[in-house]
Every structure is written in structure tokens, then in C-alpha cells.
XYZ file of C-alpha atoms in Angstrom:
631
model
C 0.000 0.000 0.000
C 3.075 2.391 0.120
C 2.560 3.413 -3.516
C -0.883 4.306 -2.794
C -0.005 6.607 -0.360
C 2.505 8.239 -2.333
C 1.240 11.642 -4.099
C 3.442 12.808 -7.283
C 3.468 16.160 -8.177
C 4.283 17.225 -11.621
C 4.540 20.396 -13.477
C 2.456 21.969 -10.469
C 2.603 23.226 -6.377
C -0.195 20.516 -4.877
C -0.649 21.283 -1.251
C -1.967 17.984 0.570
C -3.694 18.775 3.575
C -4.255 15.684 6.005
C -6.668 13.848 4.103
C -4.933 10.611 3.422
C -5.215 9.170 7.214
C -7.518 6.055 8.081
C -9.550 4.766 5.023
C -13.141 4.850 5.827
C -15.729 2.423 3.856
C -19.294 2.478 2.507
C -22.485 1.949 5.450
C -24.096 -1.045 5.047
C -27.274 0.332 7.250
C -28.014 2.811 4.670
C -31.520 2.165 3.080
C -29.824 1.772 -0.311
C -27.939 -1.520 0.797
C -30.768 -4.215 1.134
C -32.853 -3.394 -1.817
C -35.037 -5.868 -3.815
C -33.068 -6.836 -6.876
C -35.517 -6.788 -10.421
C -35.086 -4.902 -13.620
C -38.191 -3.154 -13.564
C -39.633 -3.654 -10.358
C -36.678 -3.403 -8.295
C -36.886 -1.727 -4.728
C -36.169 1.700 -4.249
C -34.426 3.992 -1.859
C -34.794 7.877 -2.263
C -34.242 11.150 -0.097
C -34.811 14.473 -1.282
C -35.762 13.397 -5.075
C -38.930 12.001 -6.478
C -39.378 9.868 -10.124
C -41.182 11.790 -12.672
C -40.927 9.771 -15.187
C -39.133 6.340 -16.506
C -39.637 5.393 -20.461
C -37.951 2.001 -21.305
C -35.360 1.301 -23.522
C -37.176 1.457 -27.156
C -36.887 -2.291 -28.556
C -34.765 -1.658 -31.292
C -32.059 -1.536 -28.653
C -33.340 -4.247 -26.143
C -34.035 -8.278 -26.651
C -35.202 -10.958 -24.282
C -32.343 -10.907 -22.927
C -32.630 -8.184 -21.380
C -29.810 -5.863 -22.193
C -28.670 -6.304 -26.268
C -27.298 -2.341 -26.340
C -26.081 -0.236 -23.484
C -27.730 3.195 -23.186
C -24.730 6.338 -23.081
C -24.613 9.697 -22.308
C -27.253 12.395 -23.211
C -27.326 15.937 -24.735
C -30.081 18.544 -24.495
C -31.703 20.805 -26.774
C -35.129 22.935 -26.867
C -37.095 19.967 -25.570
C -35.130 17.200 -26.901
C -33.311 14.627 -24.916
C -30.446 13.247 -26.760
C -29.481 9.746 -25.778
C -26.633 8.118 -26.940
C -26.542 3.938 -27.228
C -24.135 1.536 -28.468
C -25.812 1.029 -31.431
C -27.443 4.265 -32.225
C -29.109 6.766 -30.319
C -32.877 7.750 -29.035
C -34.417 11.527 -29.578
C -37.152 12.000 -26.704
C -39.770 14.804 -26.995
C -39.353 15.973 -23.110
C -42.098 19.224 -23.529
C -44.253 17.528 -21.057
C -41.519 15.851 -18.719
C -44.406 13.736 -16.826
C -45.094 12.073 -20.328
C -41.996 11.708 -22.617
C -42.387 10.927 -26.022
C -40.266 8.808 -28.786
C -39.498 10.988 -31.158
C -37.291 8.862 -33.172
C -34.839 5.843 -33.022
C -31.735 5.645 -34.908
C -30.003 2.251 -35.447
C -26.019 2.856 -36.232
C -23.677 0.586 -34.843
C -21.546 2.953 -33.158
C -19.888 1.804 -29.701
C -20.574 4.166 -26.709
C -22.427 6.648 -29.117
C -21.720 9.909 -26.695
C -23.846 12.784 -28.551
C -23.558 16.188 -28.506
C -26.081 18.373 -30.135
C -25.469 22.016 -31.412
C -28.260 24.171 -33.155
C -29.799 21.395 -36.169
C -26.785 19.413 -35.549
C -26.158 15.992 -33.248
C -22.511 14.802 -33.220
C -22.007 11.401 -32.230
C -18.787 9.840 -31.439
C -17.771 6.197 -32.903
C -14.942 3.842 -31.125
C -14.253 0.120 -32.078
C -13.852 -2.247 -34.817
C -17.155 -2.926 -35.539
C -17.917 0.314 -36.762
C -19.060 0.792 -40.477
C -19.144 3.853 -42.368
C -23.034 2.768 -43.410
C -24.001 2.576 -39.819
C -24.472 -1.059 -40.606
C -24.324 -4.597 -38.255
C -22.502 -7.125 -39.048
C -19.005 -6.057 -38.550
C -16.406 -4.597 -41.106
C -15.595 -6.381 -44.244
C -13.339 -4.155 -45.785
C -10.653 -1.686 -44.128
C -11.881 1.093 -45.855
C -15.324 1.088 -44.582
C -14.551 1.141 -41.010
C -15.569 4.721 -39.247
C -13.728 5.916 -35.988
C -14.177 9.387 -34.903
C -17.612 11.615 -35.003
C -20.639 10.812 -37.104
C -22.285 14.437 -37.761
C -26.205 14.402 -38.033
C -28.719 16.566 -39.264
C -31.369 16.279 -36.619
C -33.664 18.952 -38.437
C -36.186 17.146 -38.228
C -36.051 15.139 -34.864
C -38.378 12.115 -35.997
C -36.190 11.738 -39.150
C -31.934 12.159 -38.355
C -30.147 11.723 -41.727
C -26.655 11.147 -41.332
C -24.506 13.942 -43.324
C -20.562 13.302 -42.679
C -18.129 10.857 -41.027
C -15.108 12.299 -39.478
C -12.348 9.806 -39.574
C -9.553 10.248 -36.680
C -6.696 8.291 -36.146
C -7.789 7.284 -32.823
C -11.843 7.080 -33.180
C -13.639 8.505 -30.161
C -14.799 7.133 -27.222
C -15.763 10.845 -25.819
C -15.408 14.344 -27.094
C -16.109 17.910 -26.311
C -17.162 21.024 -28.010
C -15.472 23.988 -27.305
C -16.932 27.177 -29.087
C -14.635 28.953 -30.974
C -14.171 32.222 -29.368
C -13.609 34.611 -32.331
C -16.273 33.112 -34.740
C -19.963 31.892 -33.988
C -20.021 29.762 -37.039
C -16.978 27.050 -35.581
C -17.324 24.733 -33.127
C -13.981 22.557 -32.133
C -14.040 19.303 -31.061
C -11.449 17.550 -28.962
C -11.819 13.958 -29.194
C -10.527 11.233 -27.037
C -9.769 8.160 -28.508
C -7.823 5.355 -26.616
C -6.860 2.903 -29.724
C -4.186 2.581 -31.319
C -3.433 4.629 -34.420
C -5.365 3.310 -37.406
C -3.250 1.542 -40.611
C -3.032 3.482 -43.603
C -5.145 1.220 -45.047
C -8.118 2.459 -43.590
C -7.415 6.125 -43.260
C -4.195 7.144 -45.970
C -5.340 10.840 -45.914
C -4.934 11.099 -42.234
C -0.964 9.860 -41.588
C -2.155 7.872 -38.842
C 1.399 6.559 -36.686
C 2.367 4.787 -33.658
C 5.211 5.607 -31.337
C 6.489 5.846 -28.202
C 8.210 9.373 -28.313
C 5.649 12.064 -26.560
C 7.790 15.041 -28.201
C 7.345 13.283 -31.680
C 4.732 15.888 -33.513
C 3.716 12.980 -36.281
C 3.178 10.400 -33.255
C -0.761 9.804 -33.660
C -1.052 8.894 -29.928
C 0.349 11.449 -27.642
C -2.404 13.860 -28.289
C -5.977 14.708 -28.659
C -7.594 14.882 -32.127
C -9.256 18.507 -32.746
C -12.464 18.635 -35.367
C -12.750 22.130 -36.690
C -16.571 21.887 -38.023
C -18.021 25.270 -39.569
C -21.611 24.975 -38.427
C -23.324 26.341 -41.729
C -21.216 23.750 -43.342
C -20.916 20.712 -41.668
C -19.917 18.661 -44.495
C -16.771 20.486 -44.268
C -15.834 19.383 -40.886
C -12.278 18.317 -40.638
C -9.220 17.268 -38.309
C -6.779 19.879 -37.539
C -3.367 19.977 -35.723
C -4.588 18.199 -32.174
C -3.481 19.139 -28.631
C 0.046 18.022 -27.603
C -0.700 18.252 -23.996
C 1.218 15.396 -23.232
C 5.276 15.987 -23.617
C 7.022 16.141 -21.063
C 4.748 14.020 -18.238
C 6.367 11.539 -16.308
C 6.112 7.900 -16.147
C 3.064 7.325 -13.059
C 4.352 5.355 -9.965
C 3.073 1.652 -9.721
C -0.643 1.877 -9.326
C -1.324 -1.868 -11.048
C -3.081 -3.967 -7.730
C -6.091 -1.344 -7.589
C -6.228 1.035 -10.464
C -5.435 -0.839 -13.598
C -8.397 -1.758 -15.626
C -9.659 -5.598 -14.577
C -9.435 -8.024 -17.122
C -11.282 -12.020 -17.696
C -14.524 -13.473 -17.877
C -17.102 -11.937 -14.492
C -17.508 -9.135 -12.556
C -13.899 -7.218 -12.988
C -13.120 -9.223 -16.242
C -15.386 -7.116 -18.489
C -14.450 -3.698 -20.178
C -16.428 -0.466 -19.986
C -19.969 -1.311 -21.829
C -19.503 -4.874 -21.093
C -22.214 -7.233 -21.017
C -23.495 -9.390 -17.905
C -21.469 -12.533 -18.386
C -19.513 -11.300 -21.610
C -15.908 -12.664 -21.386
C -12.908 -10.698 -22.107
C -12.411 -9.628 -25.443
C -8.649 -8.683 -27.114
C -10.151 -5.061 -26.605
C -10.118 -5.570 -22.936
C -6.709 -7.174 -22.878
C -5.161 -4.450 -25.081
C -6.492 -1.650 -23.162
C -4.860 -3.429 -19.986
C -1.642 -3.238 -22.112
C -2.326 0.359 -22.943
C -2.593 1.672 -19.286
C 0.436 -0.624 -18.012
C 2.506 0.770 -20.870
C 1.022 4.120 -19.750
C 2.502 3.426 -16.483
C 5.935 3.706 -17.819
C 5.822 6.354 -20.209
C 3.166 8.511 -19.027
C -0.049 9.608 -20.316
C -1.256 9.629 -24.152
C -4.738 9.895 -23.886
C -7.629 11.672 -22.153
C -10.727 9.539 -20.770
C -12.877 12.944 -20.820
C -12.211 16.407 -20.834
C -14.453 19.228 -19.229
C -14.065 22.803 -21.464
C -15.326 26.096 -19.156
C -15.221 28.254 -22.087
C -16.175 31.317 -19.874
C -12.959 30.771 -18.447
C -10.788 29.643 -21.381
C -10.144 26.381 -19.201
C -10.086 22.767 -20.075
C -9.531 20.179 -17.311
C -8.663 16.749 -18.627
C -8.862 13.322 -17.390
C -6.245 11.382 -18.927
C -6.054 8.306 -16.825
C -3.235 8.337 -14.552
C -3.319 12.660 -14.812
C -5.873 15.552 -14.391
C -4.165 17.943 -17.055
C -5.437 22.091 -16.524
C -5.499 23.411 -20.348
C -5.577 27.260 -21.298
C -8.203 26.722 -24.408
C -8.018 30.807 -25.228
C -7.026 29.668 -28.469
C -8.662 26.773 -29.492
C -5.836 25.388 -32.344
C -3.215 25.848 -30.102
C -4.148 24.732 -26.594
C -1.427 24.539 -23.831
C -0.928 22.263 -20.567
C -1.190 24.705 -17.621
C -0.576 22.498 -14.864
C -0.995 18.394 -14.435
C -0.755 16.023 -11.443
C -1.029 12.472 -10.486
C -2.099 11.006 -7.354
C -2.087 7.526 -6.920
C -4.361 7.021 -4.114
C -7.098 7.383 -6.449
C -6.602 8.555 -10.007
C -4.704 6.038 -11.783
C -8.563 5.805 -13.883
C -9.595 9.401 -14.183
C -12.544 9.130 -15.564
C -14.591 12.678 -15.413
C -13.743 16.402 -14.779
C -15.556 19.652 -13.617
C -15.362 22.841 -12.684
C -17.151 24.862 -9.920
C -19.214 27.641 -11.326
C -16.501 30.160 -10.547
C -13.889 28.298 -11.909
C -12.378 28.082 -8.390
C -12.975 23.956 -7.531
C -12.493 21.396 -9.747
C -13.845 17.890 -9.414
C -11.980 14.715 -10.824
C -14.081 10.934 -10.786
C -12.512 7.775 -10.922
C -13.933 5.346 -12.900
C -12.279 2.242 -10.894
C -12.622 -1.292 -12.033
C -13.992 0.343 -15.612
C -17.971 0.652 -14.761
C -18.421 -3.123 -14.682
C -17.315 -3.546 -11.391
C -19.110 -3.829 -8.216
C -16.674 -1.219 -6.680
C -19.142 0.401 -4.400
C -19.238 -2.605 -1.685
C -18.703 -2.882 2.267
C -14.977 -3.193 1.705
C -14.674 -0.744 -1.026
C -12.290 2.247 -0.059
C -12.986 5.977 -0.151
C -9.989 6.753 -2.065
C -10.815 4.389 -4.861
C -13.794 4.707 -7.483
C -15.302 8.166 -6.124
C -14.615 11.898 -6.439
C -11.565 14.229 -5.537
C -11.923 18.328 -4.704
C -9.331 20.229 -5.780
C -8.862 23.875 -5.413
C -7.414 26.341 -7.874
C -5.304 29.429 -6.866
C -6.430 32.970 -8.922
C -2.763 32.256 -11.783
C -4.367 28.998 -12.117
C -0.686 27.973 -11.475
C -1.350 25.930 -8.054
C -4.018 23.130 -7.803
C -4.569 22.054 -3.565
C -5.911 18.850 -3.296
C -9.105 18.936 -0.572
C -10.939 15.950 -0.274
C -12.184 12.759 -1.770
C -15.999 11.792 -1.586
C -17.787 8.624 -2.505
C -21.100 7.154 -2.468
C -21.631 6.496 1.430
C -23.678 3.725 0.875
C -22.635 0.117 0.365
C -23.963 -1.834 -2.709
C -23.985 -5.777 -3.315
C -21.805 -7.532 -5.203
C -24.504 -7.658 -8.264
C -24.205 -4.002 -8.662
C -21.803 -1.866 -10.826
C -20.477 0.996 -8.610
C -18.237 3.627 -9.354
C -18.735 7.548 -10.153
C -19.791 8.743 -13.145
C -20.651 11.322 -15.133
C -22.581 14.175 -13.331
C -23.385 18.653 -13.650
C -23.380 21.121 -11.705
C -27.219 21.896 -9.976
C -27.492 26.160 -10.814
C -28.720 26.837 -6.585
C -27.186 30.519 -5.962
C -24.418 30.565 -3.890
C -23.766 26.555 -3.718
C -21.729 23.851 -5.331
C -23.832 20.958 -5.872
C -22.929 18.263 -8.006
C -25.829 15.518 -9.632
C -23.797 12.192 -10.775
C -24.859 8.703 -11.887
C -22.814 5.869 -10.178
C -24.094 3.519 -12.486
C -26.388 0.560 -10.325
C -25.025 3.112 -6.832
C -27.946 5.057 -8.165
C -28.039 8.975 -8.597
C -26.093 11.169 -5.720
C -26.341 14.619 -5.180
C -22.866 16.149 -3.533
C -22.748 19.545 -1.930
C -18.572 20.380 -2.135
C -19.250 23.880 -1.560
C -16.778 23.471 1.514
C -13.884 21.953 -0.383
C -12.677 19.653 2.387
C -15.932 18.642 3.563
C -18.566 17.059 0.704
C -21.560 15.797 1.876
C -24.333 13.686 0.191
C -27.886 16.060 0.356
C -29.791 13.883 -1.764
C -30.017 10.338 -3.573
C -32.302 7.645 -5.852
C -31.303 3.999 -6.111
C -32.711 0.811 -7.464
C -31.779 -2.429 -6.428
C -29.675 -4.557 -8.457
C -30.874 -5.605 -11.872
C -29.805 -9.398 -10.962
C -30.588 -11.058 -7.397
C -27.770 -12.158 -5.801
C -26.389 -16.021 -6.337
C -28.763 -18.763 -4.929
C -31.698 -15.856 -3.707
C -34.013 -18.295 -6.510
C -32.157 -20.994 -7.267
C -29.648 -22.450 -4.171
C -26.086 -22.850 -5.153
C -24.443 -25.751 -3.241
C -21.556 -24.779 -1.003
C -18.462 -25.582 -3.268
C -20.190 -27.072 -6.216
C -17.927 -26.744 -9.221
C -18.104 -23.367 -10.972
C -20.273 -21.750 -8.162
C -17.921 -19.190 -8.337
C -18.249 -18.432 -11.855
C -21.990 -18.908 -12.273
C -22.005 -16.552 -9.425
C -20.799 -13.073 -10.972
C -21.860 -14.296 -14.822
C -25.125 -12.918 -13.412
C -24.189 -9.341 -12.755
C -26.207 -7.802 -15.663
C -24.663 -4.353 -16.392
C -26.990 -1.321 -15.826
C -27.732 2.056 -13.697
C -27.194 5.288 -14.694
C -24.616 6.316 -16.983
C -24.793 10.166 -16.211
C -26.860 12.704 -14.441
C -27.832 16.365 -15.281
C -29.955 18.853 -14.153
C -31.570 20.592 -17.181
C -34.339 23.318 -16.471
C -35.696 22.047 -13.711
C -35.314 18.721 -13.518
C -32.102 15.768 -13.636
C -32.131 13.513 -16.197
C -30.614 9.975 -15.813
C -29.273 7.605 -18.666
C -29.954 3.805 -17.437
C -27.798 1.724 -19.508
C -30.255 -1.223 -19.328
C -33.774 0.182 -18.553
C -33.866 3.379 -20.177
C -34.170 6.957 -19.465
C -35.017 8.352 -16.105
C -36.619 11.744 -14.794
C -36.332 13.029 -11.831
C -37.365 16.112 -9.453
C -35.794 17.450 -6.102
C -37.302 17.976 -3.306
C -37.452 20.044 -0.182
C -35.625 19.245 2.777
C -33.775 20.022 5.795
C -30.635 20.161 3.015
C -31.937 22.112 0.222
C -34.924 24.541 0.688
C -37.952 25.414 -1.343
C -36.262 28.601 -2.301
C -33.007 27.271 -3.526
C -34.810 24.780 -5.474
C -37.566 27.999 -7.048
C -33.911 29.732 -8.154
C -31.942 26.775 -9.578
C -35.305 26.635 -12.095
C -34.447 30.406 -12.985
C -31.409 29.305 -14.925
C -32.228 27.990 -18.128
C -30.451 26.589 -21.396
C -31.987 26.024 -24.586
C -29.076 23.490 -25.286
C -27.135 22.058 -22.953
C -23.901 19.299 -22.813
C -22.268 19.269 -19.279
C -18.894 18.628 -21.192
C -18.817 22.084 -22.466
C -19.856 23.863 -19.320
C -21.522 26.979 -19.407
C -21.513 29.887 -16.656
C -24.866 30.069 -14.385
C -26.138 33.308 -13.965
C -29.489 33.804 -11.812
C -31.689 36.874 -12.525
C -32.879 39.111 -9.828
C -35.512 37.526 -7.522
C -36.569 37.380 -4.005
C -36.103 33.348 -4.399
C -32.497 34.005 -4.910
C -31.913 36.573 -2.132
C -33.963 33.680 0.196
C -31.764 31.219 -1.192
C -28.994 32.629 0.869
C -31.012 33.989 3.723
C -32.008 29.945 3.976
C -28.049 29.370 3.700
C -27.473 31.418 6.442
C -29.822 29.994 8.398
C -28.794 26.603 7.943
C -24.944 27.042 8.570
C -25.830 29.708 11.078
C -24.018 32.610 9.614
C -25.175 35.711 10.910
C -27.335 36.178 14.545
C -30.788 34.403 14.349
C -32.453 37.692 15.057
C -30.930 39.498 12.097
C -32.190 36.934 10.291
C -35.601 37.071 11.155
C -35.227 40.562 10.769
C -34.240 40.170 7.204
C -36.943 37.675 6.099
C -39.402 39.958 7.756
C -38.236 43.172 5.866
C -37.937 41.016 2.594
C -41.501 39.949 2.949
C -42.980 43.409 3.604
C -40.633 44.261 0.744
C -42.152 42.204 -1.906
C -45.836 43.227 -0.919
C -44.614 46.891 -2.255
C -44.595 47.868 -5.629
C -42.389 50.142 -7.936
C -40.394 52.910 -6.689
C -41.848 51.783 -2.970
C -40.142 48.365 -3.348
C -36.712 49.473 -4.302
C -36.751 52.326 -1.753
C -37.422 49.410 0.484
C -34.994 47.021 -0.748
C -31.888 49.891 -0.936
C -32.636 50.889 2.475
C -32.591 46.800 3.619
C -29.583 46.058 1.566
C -27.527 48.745 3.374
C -28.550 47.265 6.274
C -27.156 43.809 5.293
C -23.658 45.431 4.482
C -23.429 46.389 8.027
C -24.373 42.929 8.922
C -21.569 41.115 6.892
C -18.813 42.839 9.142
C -19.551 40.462 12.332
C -21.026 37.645 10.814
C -19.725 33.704 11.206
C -20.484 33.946 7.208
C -19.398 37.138 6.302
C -18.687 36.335 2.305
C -22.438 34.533 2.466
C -24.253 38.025 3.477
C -22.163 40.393 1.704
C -23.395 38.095 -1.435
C -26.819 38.158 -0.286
C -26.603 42.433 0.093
C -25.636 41.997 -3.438
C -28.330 40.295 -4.265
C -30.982 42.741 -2.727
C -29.418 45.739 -4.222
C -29.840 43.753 -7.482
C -33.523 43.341 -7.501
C -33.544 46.743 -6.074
C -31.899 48.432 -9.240
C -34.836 46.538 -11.307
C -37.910 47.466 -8.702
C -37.222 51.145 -9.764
């Protein structure tokens, strides 16, 4: 265990407070731990969120035996939910949330099948052998017809896609991200992560696809991330351009291969991301083993996901064994900022965020590759969760805070680990809504950096019951073992994101989820009335947009119900202030900003002795804000 203790800094100051002392471990008297296993009628476990709504899996993508196609990621638009699947992707019509609709169903044989939609557009990204250029089953027959990279959409027409370009990169794409060209409305970039090998000339001669080994090596194929340069009026003309060399110079990682390399075999840990209940190992699985222990040695060469905060010209990267900081001001010639590796936990990055000021970052780890039942009783903290880091104002020094992970344990017929998750827009928070694939959906407040808390969760029991629960398996029968985890059917939720209102949940095996929070002790009525005030017409947490709230009394309550939660200022200032608010908002016109003015000057004086001084000087802001519009 000494090498997962050890913390290597590279190219960056990390300051480690004491947060790598006595492991701590999921609860097994959580609710969530003893549910009743069944695909559809599983039992459930929920605080603070209710289901709205639960469409299956359309059957083009499902069989008899219950899971054909895994379900991906999702992108929003208008009110259009965009959900990716191995072999194709679903359009829902979401205007009534209560009662989704099928819009469409497009069958492309596309592994993973991560969408992103922009304007008419739906960009869809292609990984794998199987892939044709015709979207067609049955596997490639000829070199030249196999497609790795971005299939490009035109989604006009939401009940009729028609597939307009292939983008052929030398690495295909298991993710990407759009990052909005700064200078020009018309050109979206996207930076594409791809973690095959390069691709023979014989399938892609135009590209100059290579292997090597040398990082500093600009015609090395792998020690970068492909860039798509796509001119929105003219898709057709999307292309690759010079990628992002944010690799050179990176260290070898320490030894990490007992708990972070990716499992490998027939079972539970044998199967690769988007494996199948019972699926042995394929040479996919066994090369990408290869991949991360040559990785190991000679540093990183490829990015799991990357997170773009174009407001702040920032990319944060997970690149397996690194979280890489990336200035993004210019979008064709990107730069490392800062990178770092620590071993306790991040030898899978998986996921990245930002806070919405750009001051936190969050980091998953994706441990055991999403297959794995990595959320159990004897599952560590430091494995297969989330990290808080901290950014100072250069950007320059990244502080690691705190790790959090799903407090509650699952069984051993559930895939567990964090996944993909958004920011919830609640004024003057950071909360954080994340699938954890069969852990269920988790809400984490991080808004103190070394202290994350869970304020909210859904879960389902496990799709499969647990060994012998209907049929008895005899105490050391031959193969027990084996027949035991063939039945861990893969499922839970892939991602989840609030959008307008509500989060949204891809189940890999059931289909798409809806869900609504609710009112508690750890998020109030108001908070919830102002996280609906921020809106997006389209939405992709991967290119993460700043929240901005517009003035309202919700959003001055949500931090007068702050306050009163974390006791930041005297309780009878606060009543004080709730009481003037109210009479406030029974005025009208001139009378109400007169009113307001007079009660925000009031809170400045407040701020100067308060236990949450920052908290009330933001709320003063806030009042003096809705005063300026009540005039």
C-alpha cells in the first residue's frame, strides 16, 4: 500500500492537507444496501428526489435478454433529450416531462455513441472495430469502410436524423467535447478522445495515422488529442486539424497496477467499460490493460474525458493516470497549464468539472472500468469516487481537498463507481448531480472543499438477485464461483444532469429516467424555485456553461435559507431580514426598491460580524440587485 499513499506532483505546487489518514468504507445500514433486486420492479431507496418519469429502452435496442445495447450519455436541446446507445441513439420529446415521447430511433452501430447536439446538428462519437461507415451490423468487411471518430447528423427534423458526414480520426472517439470557438460563432472545435491505437493506412491514408512511443514526436498519432474544426453552416466540411500536444514532457506514473489498472477475464472485474453481464474478455479488454500498463511507464497519451469552461478559457482533462489544466483561449493551439497524479485514487480518471466560478475542480474515478461492483462494504474511499481540488487565482497551483464517494454500500450484483454528473445552478452553492451507475443517482454539496456531503439520492436495487436468492447454489459445487458473478447484468445510470428544472438519468439497461428534487432540511424550497431560474436552450455538461441567476426574491432567500442553515449571521438578524424582505415584496415600484436599498444597506453592516461574512455580503448583493430593477 506504500505506492498508494505516495502523491506525485508534476509540473504543479499541490498542497496535501491531512486527508490521506484512516480509510473509511461504505455503510451497510443505509436504506440503499438491502434493496429488492428486479429490472423493472426493483426496490427503491430515495431522499430528497422524487421519479417523474421512466420510459424504457425502445426495442430496437433491447431483446429478451434483457440488455442487447447499453444506453450512453445524453445531450439537451429545446425539448429534446439526446441519448446516446451503443448502437445508435434515441431523440425524446421531453415538452411535457411527466409524459416523454419517442421521437425517433436511430439504429447505427456505433460503440458508446456519446452525442452532442449544437443548433440542427447531433454529433455522435464512434470507437471500435465494428464500426461501419453505413451505420451497418454485421461487422467490417473491408478496411476502408470502417468509421472511428464523429458521425455528424442533421437532426432537423427530430423524428427523421439523416446522417450527413463521417469524421475519420486516427484514434476514433470514445468521448469528445465542443469547445466554441471564441472569435467566430459559425466554428465549433471538437477535442476527441480516442484510446486505440493509431489506425493503418489502409483504412485512413489521408490522415498519416502513426504509432510511437516518443511524446515530443509531432507525427506520433497517440500522444495527443484529435481537434475537429466543423463550420456549423457547413458541416460537411468538418475536418481534423493539428490536435493538442498536452502530453510531452509528463512523467512515467508510480506503480498503481493492484487497484487502479483496468480488470481483465470473464465476471464481474473481467469485463471492459460497456460490457455485457457474463460477456468474457475480449482482445479489446486485454489491449487496453496493455495500454494503461505501458502508460505506467511512459506517461499519459490519452484523455478519458475532458471538461471545457469556455467562460474561463479552461479545459480540465482526465487522462487516466493525470488531471491535465489546459488554457483553451485559443482553441488550435491549446497549452498544458498544470498536471498532477495522485495515486491514491486517479490512476482511472474518468470525469472532470469545474465549480461555477472556476475556483474547484472535481476529478471521478472510474475504478474497475464501470463493470465492477466497486461500491461494496470493503470498497475504499480513495478508490472509485470523487476528488476536490482547489485552484489558486494564476491557475498555477491546484490544492488537493478531499475525496468523496457514495456512502452507501452496494452488493456484489451491482456496478459501482462515479460517473458522469453537472453542476445543480442553486445561488451561492456547489452541488454536483452524478450517476454511479447501479449506486444510483447522488447529489454532492462540495461547496466546503474539504468537507462534501451527500444532500440527496435515488437507487434501485440490483438488476440481478444475488447467487442462490431463486435458485440455491451448493456450497463448493464446481463453478459456483463463476456462475455466481456471470449474473451481474450491467446497468444504472450512466450520467446525471440537471436541465431546467429537472435531472435527467441515462440507465444503460432500462432506459431513461426523470427526476425532481425535493425540499428538505438540506436544500430549501427557495433554492430549489432559483436553480429553475437558470435555463439553457441546449445544454452538454462537457462544455460547461456559466450560471447566472436573474434578480428575484427566491435568490436573495436562497442565501437567507443558507445562512440559516450554517448559522451565519445572529438568528435575530435573520428574522429581521426575512421579515423586511416579505414586507418588501408586498410593495410595488419605486416603494419596493426604496425598500430594498434601504434593507440592503442594512445587510452590508451585517456582513462585518457575521460567522459567514462572504455569504451576506453576497446576499446584500443580491438585494441591491432586484432593487436596481424594482425602480
Amino acid at each position: 500500500m506504500q505506492n498508494a499513499r505516495k502523491l506525485v506532483v508534476l509540473a504543479a505546487t499541490i498542497a496535501l492537507p491531512a486527508l490521506l489518514g484512516a480509510q473509511t468504507y461504505p455503510s451497510t445500514t443505509d436504506p440503499r444496501s438491502t434493496l429488492k433486486p428486479g429490472r423493472f420492479d426493483a426496490g427503491v431507496a430515495a431522499s430528497n428526489m422524487k421519479l417523474v418519469a421512466s420510459p424504457h429502452t425502445p426495442a430496437q435496442f433491447d431483446s429478451t435478454r434483457g440488455l442487447t445495447f447499453i444506453n450512453s450519455d445524453l445531450s439537451f436541446g429545446t425539448h429534446y433529450v439526446y441519448q446516446g446507445n451503443f448502437a445508435g441513439f434515441v431523440i425524446w420529446d421531453v415538452a411535457d416531462p411527466a409524459k416523454p415521447v419517442l421521437a425517433s430511433v436511430y439504429e447505427c452501430i456505433t460503440s458508446q455513441g456519446d452525442p452532442v447536439n449544437i443548433g440542427n446538428l447531433l454529433f455522435i462519437s464512434a470507437e471500435g472495430g465494428g464500426n461501419r461507415n453505413d451505420c451497418g451490423k454485421g461487422g467490417v468487411q473491408n478496411a476502408k469502410d470502417h468509421m472511428a471518430g464523429v458521425r455528424i447528423f442533421d437532426v432537423t427534423n427530430p423524428h427523421a436524423p439523416k446522417l450527413i458526414k463521417n469524421v475519420q480520426t486516427c484514434k476514433g472517439s470514445h468521448t469528445f467535447t465542443p469547445v466554441p470557438s471564441p472569435t467566430d460563432k459559425n466554428v465549433v472545435y471538437l477535442y476527441v478522445s480516442g484510446g486505440s491505437a493509431a489506425r493503418p493506412d489502409s483504412e485512413v491514408p489521408e490522415l498519416h495515422c502513426k504509432n510511437g512511443t516518443d511524446p515530443a514526436d509531432p507525427t506520433n498519432s497517440l500522444y495527443m488529442l484529435d481537434i475537429i474544426k466543423v463550420p456549423l453552416d457547413h458541416p460537411e466540411n468538418a475536418k481534423v486539424i493539428p490536435g493538442a500536444r498536452i502530453f510531452t514532457g509528463l512523467d512515467p506514473s508510480p506503480d498503481c497496477l493492484t487497484f487502479c489498472a483496468p480488470a481483465t477475464g470473464g465476471g464481474g472485474g473481467g469485463r471492459g467499460r460497456g460490457g455485457r453481464g457474463g460477456a468474457p474478455a475480449t482482445a479489446a479488454d486485454s489491449a487496453a490493460a496493455a495500454q494503461f500498463a505501458a502508460a505506467l511507464r511512459t506517461g499519459p497519451r490519452n484523455c478519458h474525458d475532458v471538461t471545457a469552461y469556455p467562460e474561463k478559457h479552461l479545459l480540465l482533462a482526465a487522462c487516466n493516470a493525470y488531471g491535465i489544466l489546459v488554457d483553451i483561449s485559443n482553441p488550435e493551439k491549446p497549452f498544458r497549464i498544470t498536471a498532477l497524479s495522485d495515486t491514491n485514487n486517479f490512476q482511472g480518471r474518468h470525469t472532470a468539472g469545474f465549480s461555477n466560478d472556476g475556483k474547484k475542480l472535481i476529478v471521478t474515478n472510474e475504478w474497475g472500468g464501470g463493470t465492477s461492483p466497486m461500491c461494496q462494504a470493503n470498497s475504499m474511499l480513495e478508490m472509485g469516487g470523487n476528488t476536490i481540488l482547489t485552484l489558486s487565482p494564476d491557475n498555477k497551483k491546484v490544492t488537493q481537498r478531499a475525496y468523496f464517494k457514495l456512502p452507501a454500500a452496494q452488493s456484489a450484483e451491482e456496478n459501482c463507481v462515479a460517473h458522469n454528473g453537472g453542476l445543480i445552478p442553486v445561488p451561492g452553492r456547489d452541488l454536483y448531480v452524478q450517476g454511479w451507475y447501479q449506486g444510483g443517482i447522488d447529489v454532492m454539496d462540495f461547496t466546503d472543499a474539504d468537507h462534501p456531503t451527500e444532500i440527496a439520492y435515488y437507487d434501485r436495487g440490483s438488476i440481478d438477485p444475488p447467487p442462490g436468492a431463486d435458485v440455491p447454489i451448493a456450497a463448493g459445487a464446481a463453478g459456483g464461483a463463476a456462475d455466481a458473478r456471470s449474473r451481474g447484468t450491467t446497468g444504472g445510470s450512466w450520467g446525471a444532469y440537471y436541465w431546467n428544472g429537472l435531472v435527467y438519468s441515462s440507465e444503460l439497461n432500462r432506459g431513461l429516467d426523470i427526476y425532481e428534487l425535493q425540499p428538505s432540511a438540506q436544500i430549501s424550497a427557495n433554492e430549489l424555485a432559483a436553480a429553475k431560474l437558470v435555463t439553457f436552450e441546449q445544454y452538454k455538461p462537457t462544455s460547461q456553461p456559466k450560471l447566472s441567476w436573474p434578480p428575484a426574491f427566491v435568490v436573495v432567500r436562497s442565501y437567507l435559507d443558507q445562512l440559516v442553515r450554517g448559522k451565519g449571521l445572529a438568528a435575530d438578524r435573520l428574522t429581521a431580514i426575512d421579515q423586511a424582505l416579505d414586507a418588501a415584496e408586498q410593495k410595488m415600484g419605486a416603494a419596493r426598491g426604496t425598500a430594498l436599498t434601504a434593507l440592503a444597506k442594512q445587510v452590508d453592516g451585517d456582513a462585518m460580524g457575521a460567522k459567514d461574512g462572504e455569504r451576506v455580503k453576497s446576499m446584500a448583493a443580491e438585494i441591491r440587485r432586484l432593487a436596481a430593477v424594482s425602480k
